[in-house]
Coordinates of C-alpha atoms in Angstrom, one line a residue:
Chain A
M139 CA 41.4 17.1 1.2
T140 CA 40.7 13.7 -0.1
K141 CA 37.1 12.6 -0.8
I142 CA 36.6 9.0 0.2
N143 CA 33.9 6.4 0.1
V144 CA 32.3 4.3 2.9
E145 CA 34.8 1.4 2.6
K146 CA 37.8 3.7 2.7
C147 CA 36.3 5.5 5.7
A148 CA 35.9 2.2 7.5
K149 CA 39.4 1.2 6.6
I150 CA 40.9 4.4 7.9
L151 CA 38.9 4.2 11.2
R152 CA 40.0 0.5 11.7
E153 CA 43.6 1.6 11.5
K154 CA 43.3 4.4 14.1
D155 CA 42.8 4.6 17.9
N156 CA 42.2 7.3 20.5
I157 CA 39.5 8.8 18.3
L158 CA 37.9 12.0 19.2
I159 CA 34.5 12.8 17.6
L160 CA 33.3 16.4 17.3
M161 CA 29.6 17.2 17.0
H162 CA 28.4 20.7 16.0
A163 CA 27.3 23.5 18.3
H164 CA 23.5 24.0 18.9
P165 CA 23.4 20.2 18.6
D166 CA 20.5 18.5 16.9
G167 CA 19.5 14.8 16.7
D168 CA 21.6 14.1 13.6
T169 CA 25.0 15.3 14.9
L170 CA 24.4 13.7 18.3
G171 CA 23.0 10.5 16.8
C172 CA 26.0 10.2 14.5
G173 CA 28.5 11.1 17.2
F174 CA 27.3 8.7 19.8
A175 CA 26.6 5.9 17.3
L176 CA 30.1 6.1 15.8
C177 CA 31.6 6.3 19.3
R178 CA 29.7 3.2 20.4
A179 CA 30.8 1.3 17.3
L180 CA 34.5 2.2 17.9
L181 CA 34.2 1.3 21.6
K182 CA 32.8 -2.1 20.5
L183 CA 35.9 -2.6 18.3
G184 CA 38.0 -2.2 21.5
K185 CA 39.2 1.3 20.6
K186 CA 39.3 4.4 22.8
A187 CA 36.7 6.9 21.5
R188 CA 34.8 9.9 22.9
A189 CA 32.2 12.2 21.3
I190 CA 32.0 15.8 22.4
C191 CA 30.0 19.0 21.7
G192 CA 30.8 22.6 22.3
D193 CA 27.3 23.3 23.7
E194 CA 25.3 21.7 26.4
I195 CA 23.2 18.8 25.1
P196 CA 19.5 19.3 25.7
K197 CA 18.0 16.9 28.2
K198 CA 15.7 15.2 25.7
Y199 CA 18.7 13.6 24.1
N200 CA 19.8 11.9 27.3
Y201 CA 18.8 8.4 26.0
L202 CA 21.4 8.7 23.3
Y203 CA 24.4 8.4 25.7
S204 CA 23.2 8.2 29.3
D205 CA 24.3 4.5 29.6
M206 CA 27.7 5.1 27.9
E207 CA 31.1 5.3 29.5
M208 CA 33.5 7.3 27.4
P209 CA 37.2 7.0 28.4
E210 CA 39.6 9.9 28.7
F211 CA 42.6 9.8 26.4
E212 CA 45.0 12.0 24.3
E213 CA 43.4 12.1 20.9
S214 CA 45.4 11.0 17.9
F215 CA 42.6 11.1 15.3
I216 CA 39.8 13.6 15.1
V217 CA 36.5 13.0 13.3
S218 CA 33.6 15.5 12.8
V219 CA 30.1 14.3 12.1
D220 CA 27.3 16.4 10.4
V221 CA 29.6 19.5 10.6
A222 CA 29.5 21.5 7.3
T223 CA 32.1 24.1 8.3
E224 CA 34.5 24.5 11.2
T225 CA 32.7 27.6 12.4
L226 CA 29.8 25.3 13.3
L227 CA 31.9 23.7 16.0
G228 CA 31.2 26.7 18.2
A229 CA 33.3 26.5 21.4
L230 CA 35.3 23.6 20.0
Q231 CA 36.5 25.5 16.9
E232 CA 39.4 27.3 18.4
K233 CA 41.0 24.1 19.8
Y234 CA 40.4 21.8 16.8
S235 CA 40.3 24.1 13.7
G236 CA 42.7 22.8 11.1
R237 CA 43.3 19.6 12.9
I238 CA 40.3 17.5 11.8
N239 CA 41.3 14.3 10.1
L240 CA 38.0 12.9 8.9
C241 CA 34.6 14.5 8.3
I242 CA 31.4 12.5 7.7
D243 CA 28.7 14.8 6.4
H244 CA 25.6 15.3 4.1
H245 CA 25.7 19.1 3.6
A246 CA 26.3 20.0 -0.1
T247 CA 27.8 23.2 1.3
N248 CA 30.6 21.3 3.2
S249 CA 33.7 23.5 3.2
E250 CA 36.1 20.6 2.7
Y251 CA 38.1 21.5 5.8
A252 CA 39.1 17.9 6.8
E253 CA 41.9 15.7 5.6
Y254 CA 39.4 13.1 4.5
L255 CA 35.8 13.8 3.6
L256 CA 33.0 11.2 3.3
L257 CA 30.2 13.3 1.9
N258 CA 26.8 12.1 0.7
A259 CA 24.8 15.1 -0.2
D260 CA 21.9 12.9 -1.3
A261 CA 21.4 11.5 2.2
A262 CA 18.6 13.1 4.2
A263 CA 20.7 12.8 7.3
A264 CA 24.4 12.2 8.1
A265 CA 23.1 9.2 10.1
E266 CA 22.3 7.4 6.9
T267 CA 26.0 7.5 6.0
V268 CA 27.2 6.7 9.5
L269 CA 24.9 3.6 9.4
K270 CA 26.8 2.4 6.3
V271 CA 30.2 3.2 8.0
V272 CA 29.2 1.2 11.1
K273 CA 28.2 -1.7 9.0
A274 CA 31.4 -1.5 6.9
L275 CA 33.3 -1.5 10.2
G276 CA 31.8 -5.0 10.8
V277 CA 30.2 -3.9 14.1
K278 CA 27.1 -5.7 15.1
I279 CA 24.5 -2.9 15.5
D280 CA 22.9 -3.1 18.9
K281 CA 19.7 -1.4 20.2
H282 CA 21.7 1.7 21.4
I283 CA 23.4 2.3 18.1
A284 CA 20.1 1.7 16.3
D285 CA 18.4 4.3 18.6
C286 CA 21.2 6.9 17.9
L287 CA 21.1 6.4 14.1
Y288 CA 17.2 6.3 14.0
T289 CA 17.2 9.6 16.0
G290 CA 19.5 11.2 13.5
I291 CA 17.4 10.2 10.5
S292 CA 14.1 11.0 12.1
T293 CA 15.0 14.4 13.4
D294 CA 16.8 15.6 10.2
T295 CA 13.7 14.7 8.1
G296 CA 11.1 16.3 10.4
C297 CA 10.0 12.7 11.0
F298 CA 10.1 11.6 7.4
R299 CA 8.2 14.7 6.1
Y300 CA 10.8 16.8 4.3
A301 CA 11.5 16.7 0.6
S302 CA 15.0 15.4 1.4
T303 CA 13.5 12.0 2.5
T304 CA 14.1 9.2 0.0
S305 CA 13.1 5.6 -0.2
N306 CA 16.6 4.8 1.1
T307 CA 15.8 6.9 4.2
Y308 CA 12.7 4.8 4.8
R309 CA 14.7 1.6 4.3
A310 CA 17.4 2.7 6.7
A311 CA 14.7 3.4 9.3
A312 CA 13.1 0.0 8.7
E313 CA 16.5 -1.7 9.2
L314 CA 17.2 0.2 12.4
I315 CA 13.8 -0.6 13.9
D316 CA 14.4 -4.3 13.1
L317 CA 17.7 -3.9 15.0
G318 CA 15.9 -2.6 18.0
A319 CA 15.4 1.2 17.6
E320 CA 12.5 2.3 19.7
N321 CA 10.9 4.5 17.0
A322 CA 7.7 5.2 19.0
M323 CA 9.6 6.3 22.1
I324 CA 12.0 8.4 20.0
N325 CA 9.4 10.1 17.9
R326 CA 7.3 10.8 21.0
A327 CA 10.3 12.4 22.7
M328 CA 11.5 14.3 19.6
F329 CA 8.2 15.5 18.1
E330 CA 5.2 14.8 20.3
T331 CA 6.3 16.2 23.6
K332 CA 6.0 19.9 24.3
T333 CA 7.1 21.1 27.8
W334 CA 4.8 23.6 29.4
S335 CA 7.4 26.3 29.0
Y336 CA 7.9 25.5 25.3
A337 CA 4.1 25.4 24.7
A338 CA 4.0 28.9 26.2
L339 CA 6.9 30.1 24.0
E340 CA 5.3 28.6 20.9
R341 CA 2.0 30.4 21.7
L342 CA 3.8 33.8 21.9
A343 CA 5.8 33.0 18.8
I344 CA 2.6 32.2 16.8
E345 CA 0.8 35.3 18.2
G346 CA 3.7 37.5 17.0
M347 CA 4.0 36.0 13.5
E348 CA 4.5 38.7 10.8
F349 CA 4.0 38.4 7.1
F350 CA 5.7 40.2 4.2
G351 CA 5.6 40.2 0.4
N352 CA 2.0 39.2 -0.2
D353 CA 2.3 36.8 2.7
K354 CA 5.0 34.8 1.0
I355 CA 7.4 35.5 3.8
C356 CA 6.5 34.5 7.4
V357 CA 8.7 35.8 10.3
I358 CA 8.8 34.5 13.9
S359 CA 10.8 36.7 16.2
V360 CA 12.0 35.3 19.5
T361 CA 13.3 37.9 22.0
Q362 CA 15.2 37.6 25.2
D363 CA 12.1 39.0 26.9
M364 CA 10.0 36.0 25.6
Y365 CA 12.6 33.6 27.0
K366 CA 12.3 35.3 30.4
K367 CA 8.5 35.3 30.4
T368 CA 8.3 31.6 29.6
G369 CA 11.3 30.2 31.3
T370 CA 12.9 29.0 28.1
N371 CA 16.1 29.6 26.2
E372 CA 17.5 29.3 22.7
A373 CA 17.8 25.5 22.9
D374 CA 14.0 25.4 23.2
T375 CA 13.5 27.1 19.8
E376 CA 14.4 24.1 17.6
A377 CA 10.7 23.3 16.8
L378 CA 9.7 26.8 15.8
P379 CA 11.3 27.2 12.3
P380 CA 9.0 24.5 10.7
L381 CA 5.9 26.5 11.9
T382 CA 6.8 29.4 9.6
R383 CA 6.5 27.4 6.4
Q384 CA 3.3 25.7 7.3
I385 CA 0.9 28.6 6.5
E386 CA -0.5 28.3 3.0
G387 CA 1.3 30.5 0.4
V388 CA 4.4 31.0 2.5
E389 CA 7.6 30.4 0.5
I390 CA 10.2 31.7 3.0
G391 CA 10.0 31.2 6.7
L392 CA 12.4 33.1 8.9
T393 CA 12.8 32.4 12.6
L394 CA 14.9 35.1 14.3
R395 CA 16.3 34.6 17.8
E396 CA 17.7 37.5 19.8
K397 CA 20.9 36.6 21.5
A398 CA 22.0 37.9 24.9
D399 CA 24.8 39.9 23.3
G400 CA 22.3 41.7 21.0
S401 CA 23.2 39.8 17.8
C402 CA 20.8 37.3 16.4
K403 CA 20.5 33.9 14.8
C404 CA 18.1 33.2 11.9
S405 CA 16.8 29.9 10.7
V406 CA 15.6 29.9 7.1
R407 CA 13.0 27.5 5.8
T408 CA 11.8 27.5 2.1
Y409 CA 10.1 25.4 -0.5
E410 CA 11.2 24.8 -4.1
S411 CA 11.0 28.5 -5.2
V412 CA 13.9 29.7 -3.1
D413 CA 17.2 28.1 -2.0
A414 CA 17.5 28.6 1.7
S415 CA 21.2 28.1 1.7
V416 CA 21.6 31.0 -0.8
L417 CA 19.5 33.3 1.5
A418 CA 21.5 32.3 4.6
G419 CA 24.7 32.5 2.5
F420 CA 24.2 36.3 2.0
F421 CA 24.7 36.6 5.7
G422 CA 27.6 34.2 6.0
G423 CA 25.5 31.1 6.9
G424 CA 24.7 27.9 5.0
G425 CA 22.8 24.7 5.1
H426 CA 20.4 22.9 2.7
K427 CA 18.1 23.9 -0.1
Q428 CA 15.1 24.1 2.1
A429 CA 16.6 24.5 5.5
A430 CA 19.6 26.8 6.4
A431 CA 20.8 29.2 9.1
C432 CA 23.0 32.2 9.7
N433 CA 24.2 34.5 12.5
I434 CA 23.8 38.2 12.1
E435 CA 25.8 40.8 14.1
C436 CA 23.0 43.3 14.6
S437 CA 19.7 43.8 16.4
L438 CA 16.7 41.6 15.7
E439 CA 14.8 44.4 14.0
E440 CA 17.7 45.2 11.7
A441 CA 18.4 41.6 10.9
K442 CA 14.7 41.1 10.1
K443 CA 14.7 44.1 7.7
S444 CA 17.8 42.8 5.9
L445 CA 16.6 39.2 5.6
V446 CA 13.1 40.2 4.4
E447 CA 14.8 42.5 1.8
Q448 CA 17.0 39.7 0.5
G449 CA 14.1 37.3 0.6
L450 CA 11.9 39.6 -1.5
K451 CA 14.7 39.8 -4.1
L452 CA 15.0 36.0 -4.3
L453 CA 11.2 35.7 -4.7
S454 CA 11.0 38.3 -7.5
Chain B
M264 CA -18.5 -13.9 8.3
T265 CA -15.4 -15.6 6.9
K266 CA -11.9 -14.3 7.7
I267 CA -9.7 -14.5 4.7
N268 CA -6.1 -13.8 3.8
V269 CA -4.6 -11.5 1.1
E270 CA -4.5 -14.3 -1.6
K271 CA -8.1 -15.3 -1.0
C272 CA -9.1 -11.7 -1.1
A273 CA -7.4 -11.2 -4.5
K274 CA -9.0 -14.4 -5.8
I275 CA -12.5 -13.2 -4.8
L276 CA -11.9 -9.8 -6.4
R277 CA -10.6 -11.3 -9.6
E278 CA -13.9 -13.3 -9.9
K279 CA -16.2 -10.3 -9.4
D280 CA -17.2 -7.3 -11.5
N281 CA -19.2 -4.2 -11.0
I282 CA -17.5 -3.6 -7.7
L283 CA -18.6 -0.7 -5.4
I284 CA -16.1 0.4 -2.8
L285 CA -17.3 2.2 0.3
M286 CA -15.2 4.6 2.3
H287 CA -16.0 5.8 5.8
A288 CA -17.7 9.1 6.6
H289 CA -15.5 12.0 7.8
P290 CA -13.0 10.5 5.3
D291 CA -9.3 10.5 6.2
G292 CA -6.3 9.7 4.0
D293 CA -6.4 6.0 4.8
T294 CA -9.9 5.2 3.8
L295 CA -9.6 7.5 0.7
G296 CA -6.2 6.2 -0.3
C297 CA -7.4 2.6 0.1
G298 CA -10.6 3.2 -1.8
F299 CA -9.1 5.0 -4.8
A300 CA -6.1 2.7 -5.0
L301 CA -8.3 -0.4 -5.0
C302 CA -10.6 1.2 -7.5
R303 CA -7.7 2.1 -9.8
A304 CA -6.3 -1.4 -9.6
L305 CA -9.7 -3.0 -10.4
L306 CA -10.2 -0.6 -13.4
K307 CA -6.7 -1.6 -14.6
L308 CA -8.0 -5.2 -14.6
G309 CA -10.8 -4.1 -17.0
K310 CA -13.5 -4.3 -14.3
K311 CA -16.1 -1.7 -13.6
A312 CA -15.4 -0.2 -10.2
R313 CA -16.3 3.0 -8.2
A314 CA -15.3 4.3 -4.8
I315 CA -17.8 6.4 -2.9
C316 CA -18.0 8.2 0.4
G317 CA -21.0 9.4 2.4
D318 CA -19.4 12.8 3.1
E319 CA -17.8 15.4 0.9
I320 CA -14.1 14.7 0.4
P321 CA -11.9 17.6 1.6
K322 CA -10.2 19.5 -1.3
K323 CA -6.7 18.6 -0.1
Y324 CA -7.3 15.0 -1.2
N325 CA -8.2 16.0 -4.8
Y326 CA -4.9 14.5 -6.1
L327 CA -6.1 11.1 -5.1
Y328 CA -8.8 10.9 -7.7
S329 CA -9.0 14.1 -9.8
D330 CA -7.6 12.3 -12.9
M331 CA -9.9 9.2 -12.5
E332 CA -13.0 8.4 -14.5
M333 CA -15.2 6.0 -12.5
P334 CA -18.0 4.4 -14.5
E335 CA -21.6 4.2 -13.4
F336 CA -23.1 0.6 -13.0
E337 CA -25.4 -1.5 -10.9
E338 CA -23.2 -2.9 -8.2
S339 CA -23.0 -6.6 -7.8
F340 CA -20.2 -6.8 -5.2
I341 CA -19.6 -4.3 -2.3
V342 CA -16.3 -3.8 -0.6
S343 CA -15.6 -1.5 2.4
V344 CA -12.1 -0.2 3.2
D345 CA -10.9 1.0 6.6
V346 CA -14.4 0.8 7.9
A347 CA -14.5 -0.7 11.4
T348 CA -18.3 -0.8 11.8
E349 CA -21.2 -0.1 9.5
T350 CA -22.2 3.0 11.5
L351 CA -19.0 4.7 10.3
L352 CA -20.4 4.7 6.8
G353 CA -22.5 7.7 7.7
A354 CA -24.9 8.6 4.9
L355 CA -24.2 5.4 3.1
Q356 CA -25.1 3.2 6.0
E357 CA -28.9 3.0 5.4
K358 CA -28.5 1.9 1.8
Y359 CA -25.6 -0.6 2.2
S360 CA -25.9 -2.0 5.7
G361 CA -26.1 -5.8 5.8
R362 CA -25.1 -5.9 2.1
I363 CA -21.3 -5.6 2.3
N364 CA -19.5 -8.6 0.8
L365 CA -15.9 -7.8 1.6
C366 CA -14.2 -5.6 4.2
I367 CA -10.5 -4.8 4.2
D368 CA -9.5 -3.2 7.5
H369 CA -6.9 -2.8 10.2
H370 CA -9.1 -1.9 13.3
A371 CA -8.9 -4.6 16.0
T372 CA -12.4 -3.4 16.9
N373 CA -13.9 -4.4 13.5
S374 CA -17.4 -5.6 14.1
E375 CA -17.2 -8.4 11.5
Y376 CA -20.2 -7.1 9.5
A377 CA -19.0 -8.2 6.1
E378 CA -19.4 -11.6 4.4
Y379 CA -15.6 -11.8 4.0
L380 CA -13.1 -10.0 6.3
L381 CA -9.5 -9.3 5.5
L382 CA -8.2 -7.9 8.8
N383 CA -4.6 -7.1 9.7
A384 CA -4.8 -5.4 13.1
D385 CA -1.0 -5.2 13.2
A386 CA -0.9 -2.9 10.2
A387 CA -0.5 0.8 11.0
A388 CA -2.8 1.6 8.1
A389 CA -5.4 -0.3 6.0
A390 CA -3.3 0.9 3.0
E391 CA -0.5 -1.5 4.0
T392 CA -2.9 -4.4 3.4
V393 CA -4.5 -2.9 0.3
L394 CA -0.9 -2.7 -1.1
K395 CA -0.6 -6.4 -0.6
V396 CA -4.0 -7.0 -2.2
V397 CA -3.1 -4.9 -5.3
K398 CA 0.1 -6.8 -5.7
A399 CA -1.7 -10.2 -5.3
L400 CA -4.1 -9.0 -8.0
G401 CA -1.1 -8.9 -10.3
V402 CA -1.7 -5.2 -11.1
K403 CA 1.4 -3.1 -12.0
I404 CA 1.4 -0.3 -9.4
D405 CA 1.6 3.1 -11.2
K406 CA 2.4 6.5 -9.7
H407 CA -1.3 7.2 -9.0
I408 CA -1.9 4.0 -7.0
A409 CA 1.4 4.6 -5.2
D410 CA 0.3 8.1 -4.3
C411 CA -3.0 6.8 -2.9
L412 CA -1.4 4.1 -0.8
Y413 CA 1.4 6.2 0.4
T414 CA -1.1 8.8 1.5
G415 CA -3.0 6.2 3.5
I416 CA 0.1 5.0 5.3
S417 CA 1.5 8.5 5.9
T418 CA -1.7 10.0 7.3
D419 CA -2.7 7.1 9.5
T420 CA 0.7 7.1 11.2
G421 CA 0.9 10.9 11.7
C422 CA 3.7 10.8 9.1
F423 CA 5.4 7.7 10.6
R424 CA 5.3 9.1 14.2
Y425 CA 2.8 7.0 16.0
A426 CA 3.6 3.8 18.0
S427 CA 1.6 1.8 15.5
T428 CA 4.4 2.4 12.9
T429 CA 6.5 -0.8 12.3
S430 CA 9.5 -1.6 10.1
N431 CA 7.0 -3.0 7.6
T432 CA 5.3 0.4 7.4
Y433 CA 8.6 2.0 6.5
R434 CA 9.3 -0.7 4.0
A435 CA 5.9 -0.2 2.3
A436 CA 6.6 3.5 2.1
A437 CA 10.0 2.9 0.5
E438 CA 8.4 0.5 -2.0
L439 CA 5.7 3.1 -2.9
I440 CA 8.3 5.9 -3.3
D441 CA 10.3 3.7 -5.7
L442 CA 7.0 3.1 -7.6
G443 CA 6.5 6.9 -8.0
A444 CA 4.7 8.1 -4.9
E445 CA 5.5 11.8 -4.5
N446 CA 6.2 11.7 -0.7
A447 CA 7.4 15.3 -0.5
M448 CA 4.3 16.7 -2.2
I449 CA 2.0 14.5 -0.2
N450 CA 3.5 15.2 3.2
R451 CA 3.6 18.9 2.5
A452 CA -0.1 18.8 1.5
M453 CA -1.1 16.6 4.4
F454 CA 1.0 17.9 7.3
E455 CA 2.9 21.1 6.4
T456 CA 0.1 23.2 5.0
K457 CA -2.2 25.2 7.2
T458 CA -4.9 27.3 5.5
W459 CA -5.2 30.8 7.0
S460 CA -8.6 29.8 8.4
Y461 CA -7.3 26.6 9.9
A462 CA -4.4 28.5 11.5
A463 CA -7.0 30.9 13.1
L464 CA -9.0 27.9 14.4
E465 CA -6.0 26.2 15.7
R466 CA -5.0 29.4 17.6
L467 CA -8.4 29.6 19.2
A468 CA -8.3 25.9 20.1
I469 CA -4.9 26.2 21.8
E470 CA -6.0 29.3 23.7
G471 CA -9.0 27.4 25.0
M472 CA -7.2 24.2 26.1
E473 CA -8.3 22.9 29.5
F474 CA -6.5 20.5 31.8
F475 CA -7.9 18.1 34.3
G476 CA -6.7 15.3 36.7
N477 CA -3.3 16.8 37.5
D478 CA -2.9 17.9 33.9
K479 CA -3.1 14.3 32.7
I480 CA -6.2 15.1 30.6
C481 CA -6.1 17.9 28.0
V482 CA -9.3 19.0 26.4
I483 CA -9.8 21.0 23.2
S484 CA -13.4 22.2 22.6
V485 CA -14.4 23.4 19.2
T486 CA -17.7 25.2 19.1
Q487 CA -20.0 26.2 16.2
D488 CA -19.1 29.8 17.1
M489 CA -15.4 29.1 16.5
Y490 CA -16.2 27.7 13.1
K491 CA -18.2 30.9 12.3
K492 CA -15.4 33.2 13.5
T493 CA -12.7 31.5 11.5
G494 CA -14.6 30.4 8.4
T495 CA -13.9 26.7 9.1
N496 CA -16.0 23.6 9.6
E497 CA -15.7 20.2 11.1
A498 CA -13.6 18.9 8.2
D499 CA -10.9 21.4 9.3
T500 CA -10.5 19.8 12.7
E501 CA -8.6 16.7 11.7
A502 CA -5.2 18.1 12.8
L503 CA -6.4 19.2 16.2
P504 CA -6.5 15.9 18.2
P505 CA -2.7 15.3 18.1
L506 CA -2.2 18.7 19.7
T507 CA -3.9 17.5 22.9
R508 CA -1.4 14.7 23.5
Q509 CA 1.7 16.8 22.9
I510 CA 1.9 18.6 26.2
E511 CA 4.2 17.0 28.7
G512 CA 2.4 14.8 31.2
V513 CA -0.8 14.5 29.2
E514 CA -2.0 10.9 29.0
I515 CA -5.5 11.5 27.6
G516 CA -6.3 14.1 24.9
L517 CA -9.9 14.9 24.2
T518 CA -11.0 17.0 21.2
L519 CA -14.7 17.8 21.3
R520 CA -16.5 19.3 18.4
E521 CA -20.0 20.8 18.8
K522 CA -22.2 19.7 15.9
A523 CA -24.9 21.9 14.4
D524 CA -27.6 19.7 15.9
G525 CA -26.3 20.3 19.4
S526 CA -24.7 16.8 19.8
C527 CA -20.9 16.4 19.6
K528 CA -18.1 14.3 18.4
C529 CA -15.0 13.5 20.4
S530 CA -11.6 12.3 19.3
V531 CA -9.6 10.5 22.0
R532 CA -5.8 10.3 21.9
T533 CA -3.8 8.5 24.6
Y534 CA -0.5 6.9 25.4
E535 CA 0.3 3.5 26.9
S536 CA -1.5 4.1 30.2
V537 CA -5.0 4.3 28.7
D538 CA -6.7 2.4 25.9
A539 CA -8.4 5.1 23.8
S540 CA -10.8 2.6 22.2
V541 CA -12.0 1.6 25.7
L542 CA -12.8 5.2 26.6
A543 CA -14.5 5.9 23.3
G544 CA -16.3 2.5 23.7
F545 CA -18.1 3.8 26.9
F546 CA -19.9 6.1 24.6
G547 CA -20.6 3.7 21.8
G548 CA -17.5 4.6 19.7
G549 CA -14.3 2.7 18.9
G550 CA -10.9 2.8 17.2
H551 CA -7.4 2.0 18.1
K552 CA -5.4 1.8 21.4
Q553 CA -4.0 5.3 21.1
A554 CA -6.6 6.9 18.8
A555 CA -10.4 6.5 18.9
A556 CA -13.6 8.5 18.5
C557 CA -17.2 8.6 19.6
N558 CA -20.4 10.6 19.0
I559 CA -22.3 11.8 22.1
E560 CA -25.9 12.9 21.9
C561 CA -25.6 15.8 24.4
S562 CA -24.2 19.3 24.7
L563 CA -20.4 19.9 24.5
E564 CA -20.2 20.8 28.2
E565 CA -22.1 17.7 29.3
A566 CA -20.0 15.5 27.0
K567 CA -16.8 17.0 28.3
K568 CA -17.9 16.3 31.9
S569 CA -18.8 12.6 31.1
L570 CA -15.6 12.0 29.1
V571 CA -13.3 13.6 31.8
E572 CA -15.1 11.5 34.5
Q573 CA -14.6 8.3 32.6
G574 CA -11.0 9.3 31.7
L575 CA -10.2 10.0 35.4
K576 CA -11.5 6.5 36.3
L577 CA -9.3 4.9 33.6
L578 CA -6.3 6.8 34.9
S579 CA -6.8 5.9 38.6

């Protein structure tokens, strides 16, 4: 593994062709924005490039790629974007594990699995770094690339709210808006639009909130039954984790989702007092200081008990 | 009334002393941020200055002014900030109406009541313009002024979400963060912190949501009874209006609050299809294209009926 800077990254990409870009499973705006922005930039350079994800991409992200035509080809260079560890590739892991040439990421917990690693852990979103790479590639950023990168930045910062947001993040957003990014449309679609079914799920989730440890831990539990009742699925739960941390006094917010196979996934949100990636790390997960996640191979009730126990230890 | 630019505004302020700054009633982050930032800047210039509001300032804004000492004096120059019409001064209106020398504002509906008007209707927040004025005054912006102005910008844009947010808004935020504004703390306090009592009120409000006109109009009704049940008051309702507009398909969101005297206040939120200031204008109110408000001298039920009727006309 060789750590590289933006210029070296651009140099490597310029020399390659038939580039396959991998985005992480349970895709969010940052991995998708980075993947499609980089793909668009490489296509503009006359290269063959394609961005793929192991999971279905939620409909609300259609605008990132609906106009694109991505060619088929035999890949000769593999790039991952916003993917901290190979396990996060989900369905793509088996095929591409150990074969990734370049990783562009912003997770301090990156497991250094790629041949080359461009890591900026100070960036609020991987898209901040991909913006620099696209510029270093000499590609003229068009409206579509700007929309993709703005989406990555906006979604990974909770629309510029989170502590990870720096003045550089704001400057990148300003630059992308001047290049055509439709910030109003994007933020409306990402943050201001609740489907009827999501609104129903959110209501059930809020009604079922539980509190532990002098109300410092807030837990939302999403069961398969709740998906059935509201016509939703796991992809609809993305907006729930921030709700846990919004109640005054809460230091740890846990959002547990029961999977169809009986195991569960937990999103961890914290403030300064607890490192979310440490709590998720106990269970084999990872992420950032105030936002992390893990999968646990047990029932929702058992996972909740274990997570709350570990959380209480970290708070004490 | 003379319309002036930023430089002229700074020139006028430099020539004056004993400056009283008026903020609007039902104060929000923009009027408070502008008022206290301008006051701090004038104090730094060695002038006597004081910023006042006709209503009590909600506790969460304490950090804007808790360290300040504002002198007492007989005012000889009166400035209003973020105040579109004199009626919005509330309890201060009677005393200061017709006496306001300078108004700094960003509402296109400004009624031009002041001797001098510095109006930038393209700014997402009045704080964007006050930032320019403070710089033109030659004042070195410290952390406190930066916190005030960042608060104005962040709150008036729903934390950089609304369509009014431009690349200039993002650049102003970047500049203020570099000058010391604690964006993470501010956004946590403004957007990520729900008191237990507010969370209870929000739950009741969501449970009682009503829909009209093929679900294009969403209404939240807040009654005096709901305040009693949850231990809240009107000042706690600031975060409710955006909820109305978040459900898919909603074009007009109405948030009605029953007042103790039996009249009511309505916040109007819209998207492109309807001008919120036009709808509020039917009832003597005003505001922006996608966010406006009005007071109606009748019961909540009657006000709802009238507003929905007018809303349906605007949608047809």
